[in-house]
Coordinates of C-alpha atoms and ligand atoms in Angstrom, one line a residue:
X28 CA -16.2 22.9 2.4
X29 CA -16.6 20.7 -0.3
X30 CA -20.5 20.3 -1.2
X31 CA -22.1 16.9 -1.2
X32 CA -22.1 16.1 -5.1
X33 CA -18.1 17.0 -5.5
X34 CA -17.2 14.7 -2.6
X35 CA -19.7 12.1 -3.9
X36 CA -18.3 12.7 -7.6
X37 CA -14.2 12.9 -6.1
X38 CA -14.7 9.8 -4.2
X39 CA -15.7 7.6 -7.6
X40 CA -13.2 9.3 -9.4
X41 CA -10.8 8.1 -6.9
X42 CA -11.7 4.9 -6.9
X43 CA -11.3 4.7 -10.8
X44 CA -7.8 6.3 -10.7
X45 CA -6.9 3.4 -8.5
X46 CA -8.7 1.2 -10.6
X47 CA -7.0 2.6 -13.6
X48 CA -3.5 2.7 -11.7
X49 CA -3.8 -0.9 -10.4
X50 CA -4.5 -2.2 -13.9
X51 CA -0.8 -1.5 -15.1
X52 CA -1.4 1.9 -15.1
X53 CA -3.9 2.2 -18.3
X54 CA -4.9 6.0 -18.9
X55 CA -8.1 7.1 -17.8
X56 CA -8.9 7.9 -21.3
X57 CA -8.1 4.5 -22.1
X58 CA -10.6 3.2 -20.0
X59 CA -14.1 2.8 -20.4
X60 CA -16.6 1.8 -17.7
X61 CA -19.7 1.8 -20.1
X62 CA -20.5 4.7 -17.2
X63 CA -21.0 1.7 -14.4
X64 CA -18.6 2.4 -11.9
X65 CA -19.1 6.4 -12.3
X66 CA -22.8 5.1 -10.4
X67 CA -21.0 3.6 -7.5
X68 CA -22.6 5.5 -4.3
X69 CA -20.7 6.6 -1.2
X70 CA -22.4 3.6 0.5
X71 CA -20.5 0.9 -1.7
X72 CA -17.3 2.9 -0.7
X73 CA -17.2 2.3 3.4
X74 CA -15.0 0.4 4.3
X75 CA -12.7 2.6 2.6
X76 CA -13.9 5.5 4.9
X77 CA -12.2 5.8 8.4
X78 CA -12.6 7.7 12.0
X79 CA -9.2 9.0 12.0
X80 CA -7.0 6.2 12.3
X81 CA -10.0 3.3 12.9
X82 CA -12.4 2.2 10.1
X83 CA -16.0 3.5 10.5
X84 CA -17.5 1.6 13.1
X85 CA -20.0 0.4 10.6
X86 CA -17.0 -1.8 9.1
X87 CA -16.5 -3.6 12.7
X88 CA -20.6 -3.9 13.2
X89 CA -20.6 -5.9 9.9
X90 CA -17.8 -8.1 10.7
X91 CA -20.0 -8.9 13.6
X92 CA -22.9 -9.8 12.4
X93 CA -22.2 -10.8 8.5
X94 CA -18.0 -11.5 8.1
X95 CA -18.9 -11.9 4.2
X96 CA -22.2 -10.0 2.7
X97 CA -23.2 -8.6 -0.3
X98 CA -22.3 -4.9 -1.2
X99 CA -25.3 -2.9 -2.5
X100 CA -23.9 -1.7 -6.0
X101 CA -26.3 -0.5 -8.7
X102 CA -24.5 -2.2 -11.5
X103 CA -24.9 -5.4 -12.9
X104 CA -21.7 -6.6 -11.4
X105 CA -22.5 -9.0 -8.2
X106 CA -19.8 -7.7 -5.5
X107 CA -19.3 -9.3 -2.4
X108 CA -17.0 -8.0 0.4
X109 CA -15.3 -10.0 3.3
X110 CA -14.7 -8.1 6.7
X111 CA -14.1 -11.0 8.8
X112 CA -10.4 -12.3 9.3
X113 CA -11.1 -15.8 8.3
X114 CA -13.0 -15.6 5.4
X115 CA -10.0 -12.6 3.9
X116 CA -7.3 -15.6 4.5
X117 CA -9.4 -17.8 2.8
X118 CA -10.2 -15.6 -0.5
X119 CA -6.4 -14.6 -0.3
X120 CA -5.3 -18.1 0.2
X121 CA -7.5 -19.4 -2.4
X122 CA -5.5 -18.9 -5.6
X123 CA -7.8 -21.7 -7.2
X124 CA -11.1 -20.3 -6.8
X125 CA -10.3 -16.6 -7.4
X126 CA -8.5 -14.4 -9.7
X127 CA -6.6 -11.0 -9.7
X128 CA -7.0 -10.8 -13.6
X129 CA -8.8 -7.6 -14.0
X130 CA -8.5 -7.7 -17.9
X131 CA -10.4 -11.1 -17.6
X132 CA -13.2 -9.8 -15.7
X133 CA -13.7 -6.6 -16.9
X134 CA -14.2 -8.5 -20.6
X135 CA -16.4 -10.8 -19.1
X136 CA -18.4 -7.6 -17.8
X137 CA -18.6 -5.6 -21.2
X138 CA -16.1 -3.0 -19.6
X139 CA -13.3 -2.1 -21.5
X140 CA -9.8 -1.0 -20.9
X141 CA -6.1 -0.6 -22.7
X142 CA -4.2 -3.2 -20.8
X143 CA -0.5 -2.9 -20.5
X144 CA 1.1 -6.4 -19.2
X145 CA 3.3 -6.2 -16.0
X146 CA 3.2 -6.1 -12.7
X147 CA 2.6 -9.1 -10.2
X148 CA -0.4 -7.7 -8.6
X149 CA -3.1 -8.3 -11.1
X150 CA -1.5 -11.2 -12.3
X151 CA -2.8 -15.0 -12.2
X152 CA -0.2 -18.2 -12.3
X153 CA 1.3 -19.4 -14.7
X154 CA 2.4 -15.4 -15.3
X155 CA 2.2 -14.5 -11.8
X156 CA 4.0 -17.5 -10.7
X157 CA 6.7 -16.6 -13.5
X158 CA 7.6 -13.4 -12.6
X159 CA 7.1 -13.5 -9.1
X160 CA 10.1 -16.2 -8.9
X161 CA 12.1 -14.1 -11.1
X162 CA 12.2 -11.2 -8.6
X163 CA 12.4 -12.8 -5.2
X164 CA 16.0 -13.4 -5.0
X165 CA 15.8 -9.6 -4.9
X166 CA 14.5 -9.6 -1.7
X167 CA 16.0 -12.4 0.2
X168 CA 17.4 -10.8 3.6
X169 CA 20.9 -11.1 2.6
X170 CA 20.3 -9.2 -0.5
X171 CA 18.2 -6.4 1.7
X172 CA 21.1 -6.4 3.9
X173 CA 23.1 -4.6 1.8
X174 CA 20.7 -1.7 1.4
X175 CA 20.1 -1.5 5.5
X176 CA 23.4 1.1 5.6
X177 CA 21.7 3.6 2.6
X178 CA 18.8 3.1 4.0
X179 CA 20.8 4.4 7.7
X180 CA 22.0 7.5 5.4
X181 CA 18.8 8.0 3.5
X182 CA 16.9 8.6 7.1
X183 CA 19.8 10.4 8.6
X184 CA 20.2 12.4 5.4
X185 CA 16.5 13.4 6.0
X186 CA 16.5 14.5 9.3
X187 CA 19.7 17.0 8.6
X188 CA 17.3 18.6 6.0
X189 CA 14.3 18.7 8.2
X190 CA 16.3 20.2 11.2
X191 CA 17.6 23.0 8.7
X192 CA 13.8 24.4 8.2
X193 CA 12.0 26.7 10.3
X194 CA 8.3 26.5 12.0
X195 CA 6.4 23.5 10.8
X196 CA 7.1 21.0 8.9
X197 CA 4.8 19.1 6.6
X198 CA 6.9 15.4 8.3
X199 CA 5.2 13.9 5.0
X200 CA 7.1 15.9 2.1
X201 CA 9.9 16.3 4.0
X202 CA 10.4 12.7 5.3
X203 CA 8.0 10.1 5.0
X204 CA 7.6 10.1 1.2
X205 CA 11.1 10.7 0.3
X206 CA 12.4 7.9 2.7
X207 CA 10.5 5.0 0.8
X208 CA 11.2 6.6 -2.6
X209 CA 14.7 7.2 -2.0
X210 CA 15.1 3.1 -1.0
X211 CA 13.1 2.2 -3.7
X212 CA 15.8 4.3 -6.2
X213 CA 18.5 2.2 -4.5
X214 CA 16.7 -0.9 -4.7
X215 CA 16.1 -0.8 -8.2
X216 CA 18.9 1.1 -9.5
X217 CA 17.9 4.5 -10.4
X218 CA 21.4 6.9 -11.6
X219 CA 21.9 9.5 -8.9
X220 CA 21.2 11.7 -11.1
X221 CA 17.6 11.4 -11.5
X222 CA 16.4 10.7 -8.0
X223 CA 15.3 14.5 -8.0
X224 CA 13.0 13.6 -10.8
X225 CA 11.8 10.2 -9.3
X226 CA 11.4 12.3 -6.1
X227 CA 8.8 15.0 -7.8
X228 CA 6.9 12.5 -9.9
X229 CA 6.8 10.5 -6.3
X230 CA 5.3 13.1 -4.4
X231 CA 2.8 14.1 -7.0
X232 CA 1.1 10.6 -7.3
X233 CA 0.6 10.6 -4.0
X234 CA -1.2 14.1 -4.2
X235 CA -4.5 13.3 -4.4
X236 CA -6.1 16.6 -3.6
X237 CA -7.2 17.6 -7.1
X238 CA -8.8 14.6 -8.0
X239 CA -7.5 11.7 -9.6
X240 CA -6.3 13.0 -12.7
X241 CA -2.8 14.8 -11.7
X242 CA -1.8 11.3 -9.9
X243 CA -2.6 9.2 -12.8
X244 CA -0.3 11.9 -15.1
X245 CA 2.8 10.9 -12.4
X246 CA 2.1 7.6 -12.7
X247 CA 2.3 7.5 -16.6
X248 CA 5.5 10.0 -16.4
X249 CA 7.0 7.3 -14.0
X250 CA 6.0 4.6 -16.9
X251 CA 7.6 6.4 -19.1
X252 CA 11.2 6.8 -16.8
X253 CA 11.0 3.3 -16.0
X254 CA 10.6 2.2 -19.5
X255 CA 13.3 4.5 -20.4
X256 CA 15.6 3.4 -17.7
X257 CA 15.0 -0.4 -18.7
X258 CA 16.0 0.8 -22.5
X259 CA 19.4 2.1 -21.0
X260 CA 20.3 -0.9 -18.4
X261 CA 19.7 -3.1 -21.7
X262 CA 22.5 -1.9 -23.2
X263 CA 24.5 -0.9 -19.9
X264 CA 23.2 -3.4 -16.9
X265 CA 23.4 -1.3 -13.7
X266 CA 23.7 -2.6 -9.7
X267 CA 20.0 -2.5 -8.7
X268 CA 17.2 -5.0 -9.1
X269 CA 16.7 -3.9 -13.2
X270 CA 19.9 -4.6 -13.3
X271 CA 20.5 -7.9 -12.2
X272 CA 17.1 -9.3 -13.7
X273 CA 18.6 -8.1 -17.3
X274 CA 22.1 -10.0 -16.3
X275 CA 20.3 -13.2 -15.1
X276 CA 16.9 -13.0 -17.1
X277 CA 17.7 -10.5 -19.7
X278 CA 16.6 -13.1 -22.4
X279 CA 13.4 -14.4 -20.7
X280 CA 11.6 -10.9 -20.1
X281 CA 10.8 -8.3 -22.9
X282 CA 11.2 -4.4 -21.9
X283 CA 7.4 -4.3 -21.5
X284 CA 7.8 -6.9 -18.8
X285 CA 10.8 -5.1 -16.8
X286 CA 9.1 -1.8 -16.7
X287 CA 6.2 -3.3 -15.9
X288 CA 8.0 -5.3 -12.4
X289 CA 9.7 -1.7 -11.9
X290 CA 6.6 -0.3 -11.8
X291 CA 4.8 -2.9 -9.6
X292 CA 7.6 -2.2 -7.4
X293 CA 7.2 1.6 -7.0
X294 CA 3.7 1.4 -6.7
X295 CA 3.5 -1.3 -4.1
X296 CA 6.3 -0.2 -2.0
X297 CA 5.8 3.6 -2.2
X298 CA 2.8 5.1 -0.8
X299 CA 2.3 2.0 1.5
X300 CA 5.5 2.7 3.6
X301 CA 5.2 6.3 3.1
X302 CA 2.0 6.0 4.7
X303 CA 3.1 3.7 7.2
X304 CA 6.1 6.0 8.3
X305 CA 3.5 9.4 8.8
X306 CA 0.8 8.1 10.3
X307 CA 3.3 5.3 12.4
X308 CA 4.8 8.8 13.8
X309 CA 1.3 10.1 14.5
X310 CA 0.7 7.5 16.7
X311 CA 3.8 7.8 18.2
X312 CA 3.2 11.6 18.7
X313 CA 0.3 11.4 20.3
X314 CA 1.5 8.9 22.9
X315 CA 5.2 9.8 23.9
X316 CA 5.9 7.4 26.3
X317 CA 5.8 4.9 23.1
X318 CA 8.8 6.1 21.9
X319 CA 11.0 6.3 25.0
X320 CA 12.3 2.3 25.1
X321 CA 13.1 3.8 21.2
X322 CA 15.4 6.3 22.5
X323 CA 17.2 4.1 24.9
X324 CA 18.1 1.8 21.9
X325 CA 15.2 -0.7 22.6
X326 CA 14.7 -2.8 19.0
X327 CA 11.5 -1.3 17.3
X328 CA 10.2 -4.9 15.8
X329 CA 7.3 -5.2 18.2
X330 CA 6.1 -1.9 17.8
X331 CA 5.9 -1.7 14.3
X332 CA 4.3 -5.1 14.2
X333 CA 1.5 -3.4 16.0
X334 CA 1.5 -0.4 14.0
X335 CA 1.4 -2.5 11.0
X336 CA -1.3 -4.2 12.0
X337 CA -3.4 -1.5 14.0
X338 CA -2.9 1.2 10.6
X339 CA -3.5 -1.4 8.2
X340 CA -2.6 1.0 5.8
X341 CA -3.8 -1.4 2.2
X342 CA -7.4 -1.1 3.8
X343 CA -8.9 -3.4 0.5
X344 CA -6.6 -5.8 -0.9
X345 CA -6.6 -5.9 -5.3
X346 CA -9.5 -7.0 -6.6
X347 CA -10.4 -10.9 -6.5
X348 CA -12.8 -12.5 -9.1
X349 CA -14.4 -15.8 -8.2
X350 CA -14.0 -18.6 -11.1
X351 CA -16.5 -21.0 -9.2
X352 CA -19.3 -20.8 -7.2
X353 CA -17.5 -20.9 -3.8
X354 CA -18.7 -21.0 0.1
X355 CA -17.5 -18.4 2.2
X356 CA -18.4 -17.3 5.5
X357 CA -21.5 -19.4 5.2
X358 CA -22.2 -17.3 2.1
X359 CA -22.6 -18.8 -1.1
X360 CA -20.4 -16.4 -3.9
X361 CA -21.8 -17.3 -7.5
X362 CA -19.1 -17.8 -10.1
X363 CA -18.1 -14.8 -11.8
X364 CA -18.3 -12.3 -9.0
X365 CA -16.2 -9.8 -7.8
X366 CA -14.8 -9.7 -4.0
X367 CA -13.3 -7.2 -1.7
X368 CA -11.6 -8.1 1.3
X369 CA -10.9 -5.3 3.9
X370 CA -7.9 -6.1 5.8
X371 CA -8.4 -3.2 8.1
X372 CA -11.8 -4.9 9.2
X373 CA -9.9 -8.2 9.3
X374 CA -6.8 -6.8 11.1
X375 CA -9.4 -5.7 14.3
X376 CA -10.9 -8.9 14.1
X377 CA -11.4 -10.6 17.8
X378 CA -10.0 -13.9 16.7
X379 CA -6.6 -12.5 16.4
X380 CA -6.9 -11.4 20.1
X381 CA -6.1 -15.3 21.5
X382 CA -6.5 -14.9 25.2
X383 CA -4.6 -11.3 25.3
X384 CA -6.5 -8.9 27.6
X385 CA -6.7 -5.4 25.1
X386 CA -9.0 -5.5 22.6
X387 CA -8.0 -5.5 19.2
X388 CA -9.1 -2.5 18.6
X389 CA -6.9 -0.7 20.9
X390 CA -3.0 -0.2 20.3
X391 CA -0.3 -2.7 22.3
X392 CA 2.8 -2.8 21.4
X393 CA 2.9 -5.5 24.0
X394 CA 0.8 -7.4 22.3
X395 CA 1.9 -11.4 21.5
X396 CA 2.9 -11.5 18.1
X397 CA -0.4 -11.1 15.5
X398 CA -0.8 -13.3 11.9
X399 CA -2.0 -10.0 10.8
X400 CA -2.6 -9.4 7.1
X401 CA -1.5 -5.9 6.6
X402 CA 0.8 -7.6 4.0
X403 CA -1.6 -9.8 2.9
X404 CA -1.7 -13.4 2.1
X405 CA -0.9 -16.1 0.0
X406 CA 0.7 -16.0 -3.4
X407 CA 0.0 -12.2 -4.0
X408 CA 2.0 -11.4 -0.5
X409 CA 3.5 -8.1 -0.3
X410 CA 7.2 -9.3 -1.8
X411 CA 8.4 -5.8 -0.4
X412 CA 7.3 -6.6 3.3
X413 CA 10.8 -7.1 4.8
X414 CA 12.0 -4.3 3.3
X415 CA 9.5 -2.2 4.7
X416 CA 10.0 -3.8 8.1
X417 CA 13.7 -2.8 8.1
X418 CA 12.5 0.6 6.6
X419 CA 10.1 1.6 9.5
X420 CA 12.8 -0.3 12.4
X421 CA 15.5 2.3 11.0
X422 CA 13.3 5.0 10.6
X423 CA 11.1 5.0 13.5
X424 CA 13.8 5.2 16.5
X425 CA 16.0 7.3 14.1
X426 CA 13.2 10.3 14.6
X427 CA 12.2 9.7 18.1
X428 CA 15.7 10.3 19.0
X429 CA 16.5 12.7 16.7
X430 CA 13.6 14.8 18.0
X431 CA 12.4 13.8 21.2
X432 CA 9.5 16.4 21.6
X433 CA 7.9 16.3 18.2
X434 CA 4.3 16.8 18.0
X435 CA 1.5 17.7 15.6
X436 CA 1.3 21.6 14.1
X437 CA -2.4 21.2 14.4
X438 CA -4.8 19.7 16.5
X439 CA -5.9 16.0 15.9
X440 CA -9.3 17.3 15.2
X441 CA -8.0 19.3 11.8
X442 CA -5.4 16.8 10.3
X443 CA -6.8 16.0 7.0
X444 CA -7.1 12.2 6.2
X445 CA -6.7 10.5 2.3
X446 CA -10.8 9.6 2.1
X447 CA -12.1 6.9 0.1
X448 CA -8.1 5.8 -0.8
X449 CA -7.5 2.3 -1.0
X450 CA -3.8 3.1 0.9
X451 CA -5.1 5.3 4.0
X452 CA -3.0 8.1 4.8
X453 CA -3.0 11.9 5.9
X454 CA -3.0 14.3 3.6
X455 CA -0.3 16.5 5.2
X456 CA 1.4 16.2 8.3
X457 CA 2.4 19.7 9.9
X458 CA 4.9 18.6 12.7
X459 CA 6.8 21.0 15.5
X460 CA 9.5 20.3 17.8
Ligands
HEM508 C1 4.5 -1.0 4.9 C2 4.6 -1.1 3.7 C3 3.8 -2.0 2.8 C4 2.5 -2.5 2.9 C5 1.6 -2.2 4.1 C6 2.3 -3.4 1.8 C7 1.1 -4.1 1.6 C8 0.9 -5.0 0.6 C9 -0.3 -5.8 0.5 C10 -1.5 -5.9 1.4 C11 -0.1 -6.6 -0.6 C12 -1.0 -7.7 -1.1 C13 -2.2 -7.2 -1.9 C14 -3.2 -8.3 -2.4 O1 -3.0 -9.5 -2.1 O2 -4.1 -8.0 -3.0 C15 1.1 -6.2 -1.3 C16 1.6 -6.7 -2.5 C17 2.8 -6.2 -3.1 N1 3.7 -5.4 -2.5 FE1 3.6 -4.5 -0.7 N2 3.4 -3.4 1.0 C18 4.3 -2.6 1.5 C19 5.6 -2.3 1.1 C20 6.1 -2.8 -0.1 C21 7.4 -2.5 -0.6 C22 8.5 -1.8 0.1 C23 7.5 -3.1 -1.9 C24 8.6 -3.2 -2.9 C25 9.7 -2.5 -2.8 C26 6.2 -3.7 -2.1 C27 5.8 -4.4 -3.3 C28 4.7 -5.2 -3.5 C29 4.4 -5.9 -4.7 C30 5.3 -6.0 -5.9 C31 3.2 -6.6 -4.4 C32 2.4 -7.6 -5.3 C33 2.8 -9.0 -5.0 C34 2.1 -10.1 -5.8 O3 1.0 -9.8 -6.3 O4 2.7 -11.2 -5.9 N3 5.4 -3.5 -1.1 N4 1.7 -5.2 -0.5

């Protein structure tokens, strides 16, 4: 069992490998927190922490009596965080008074870090705006219609190879991770070929048991592919997403840029659905009768709205930084300050339970239809979120009817959970059936 101090010291550097990955990917090495963020205690890090698949309780208690407060942090950053589902909507919905611009901040802050451009997420408009509208026609639902049919063979595929192995089955290797990064090889237009290798480097940045530092060396391998794979769609455009924005836009985005969307893609879309598709079929697993209207060939949209919601798998959206003194939540936020919003605390909020009779933290797939924000909200919206939809509404009935009696290897109890990660997830998945 790990001893206080290395959980302490694994769950900062956790939080600056995201930090680090989330900022286009800069190496640790590159970055330097003048030692600030290294003094973040486990207190500052709740409501990343969970109960199994609910946040702490403390998350929910806080919502209740303070929906925006001040985070104790002994640095001199000021850092505010929102639990309650109104005030999340409006710092997400509030382009004007806050900013994603990490670079901006963490100058203003006397932190320091090799910036690479790309990437939508921790961009501000006019840039964000830019780029944003340059991949969108990429996901429009006729475009995403075309992929439904490898996404159909990808799942299928999957299953054959999980059927072929013996005794348990870790259903996250084997199925959930490889599902996402499979689509996201046909989406942007990886060569056959290499979807071994995008596979491996895949499965390693989600493997966060030794610390942050094997990730963060898959992520820049995956930098390096996807800057190499831009160099060769330059000179010979392929049929994916790289491909078409070098055809359309090839003279209005450097290679820099490109890799850099690429990127933004695999990051964004990757361990969120993988995520979503393990601990969707833990839920699942642990109450059967869930997936029986599956088998019998009911549609899976309102069930993995609730999942979506109920997992809340992004539990703390990116970083916002306030340009003006603002009023939130009958807080006032100074000018300058950093804010975390935790959608998981906003996505069990009572104001989304209208006059339904299960509470919101409870499971219902028969719940009326939730604004949740497990996708987030305003311009920064997950762009990927119908793809994952149509993802988890192939893959979810696919399994339940491929095998009816699934169930975990291991008692609830001893399934190990992703701590302190800004995309909640199990660690491993040991499945029988
Ligand atoms: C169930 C799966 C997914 C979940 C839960 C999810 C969640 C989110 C959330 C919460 C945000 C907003 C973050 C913020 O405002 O700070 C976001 C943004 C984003 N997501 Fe997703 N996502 C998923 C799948 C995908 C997929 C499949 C893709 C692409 C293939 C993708 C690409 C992106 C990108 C590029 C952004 C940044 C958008 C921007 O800043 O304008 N996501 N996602």
């Amino acid at each position: 069992m790990a001893s206080a101090g290395t959980t302490r010291s694994s769950a900062v550097l956790r939080l600056l490998g995201w930090i680090a990955r989330r900022f286009g990917g800069a190496r640790t090495q590159g970055l330097s927190f003048g030692g600030s963020l290294s003094m973040l205690p486990d207190r500052s890090l709740f409501p990343l922490f969970r109960n199994g698949l609910d946040p702490v309780a403390e998350v929910g208690s806080l919502r209740e009596r303070a929906p925006v407060s001040r985070l104790p942090v002994p640095v001199p950053i000021r850092v505010w965080l929102a639990t309650g589902y109104e005030p999340v909507r409006q710092v997400l919905g509030s382009a004007d008074g806050f900013s994603n611009d990490f670079g901006a901040f963490a100058a203003r802050v006397g932190l320091t870090a090799a910036a690479e451009p790309g990437g939508l997420g921790m961009a501000d408009p006019p840039m964000h705006t830019r780029l944003r509208r340059l991949i969108m026609p990429e996901f429009t639902m006729h475009r995403l219609a075309r992929l439904q049919p490898r996404i159909e063979t990808i799942v299928s595929d999957r299953l054959d190879a999980m059927a072929r192995i013996d005794g348990p089955v870790d259903l996250l290797q084997e199925f959930a991770l490889p599902v996402p990064a499979l689509t996201i090889c046909e989406l942007l237009g990886v060569p056959y070929a290499d979807r071994g290798l995008v596979q491996e480097f895949s499965a390693a940045r989600f493997d966060l048991g030794g610390g942050a530092y094997a990730p963060l060396d898959a992520i820049n391998e995956s930098k390096a592919y996807l800057r190499n794979l831009v160099a060769a769609q330059r000179r010979e455009p392929g049929d994916g997403l790289i491909g078409s924005l070098i055809r359309a836009h090839g003279d209005e985005l450097d290679d820099q840029e490109l890799a850099g969307l690429a990127d933004g893609v695999l990051t964004g879309g990757l361990e969120t659905s993988a995520s979503m598709l393990a601990l969707g079929a833990l839920v699942l697993m642990t109450q059967p009768e869930l997936a029986e209207p599956l088998r019998s060939g009911e549609p899976a949209d309102a069930l993995v709205e609730e999942l979506l919601r109920y997992l809340t798998v992004v539990q703390v959206a990116f970083p916002r930084f306030s340009r003006v003194e603002v009023q939130i939540g009958g807080q006032q936020i100074p000018a300058g300050a950093l804010v975390l919003v935790s959608l998981s605390g906003a996505d069990r909020d009572e104001v989304l339970q209208g006059g339904y009779a299960t509470e919101m933290e409870r499971f219902d797939p028969a719940r009326p239809a939730t604004s949740h924000l497990a996708f987030g909200y305003g311009i920064h919206r997950c762009v990927g979120a119908e793809l994952a939809r149509i993802e988890l509404r192939i893959a979810f009935p696919a399994l339940a009817r491929r095998f009816p009696s699934m169930r975990p290897a291991v008692p609830m109890a001893e399934l190990d959970f992703r701590q302190t990660s800004i995309v909640y997830s199990a660690v491993k998945m040991p499945v029988l059936w």
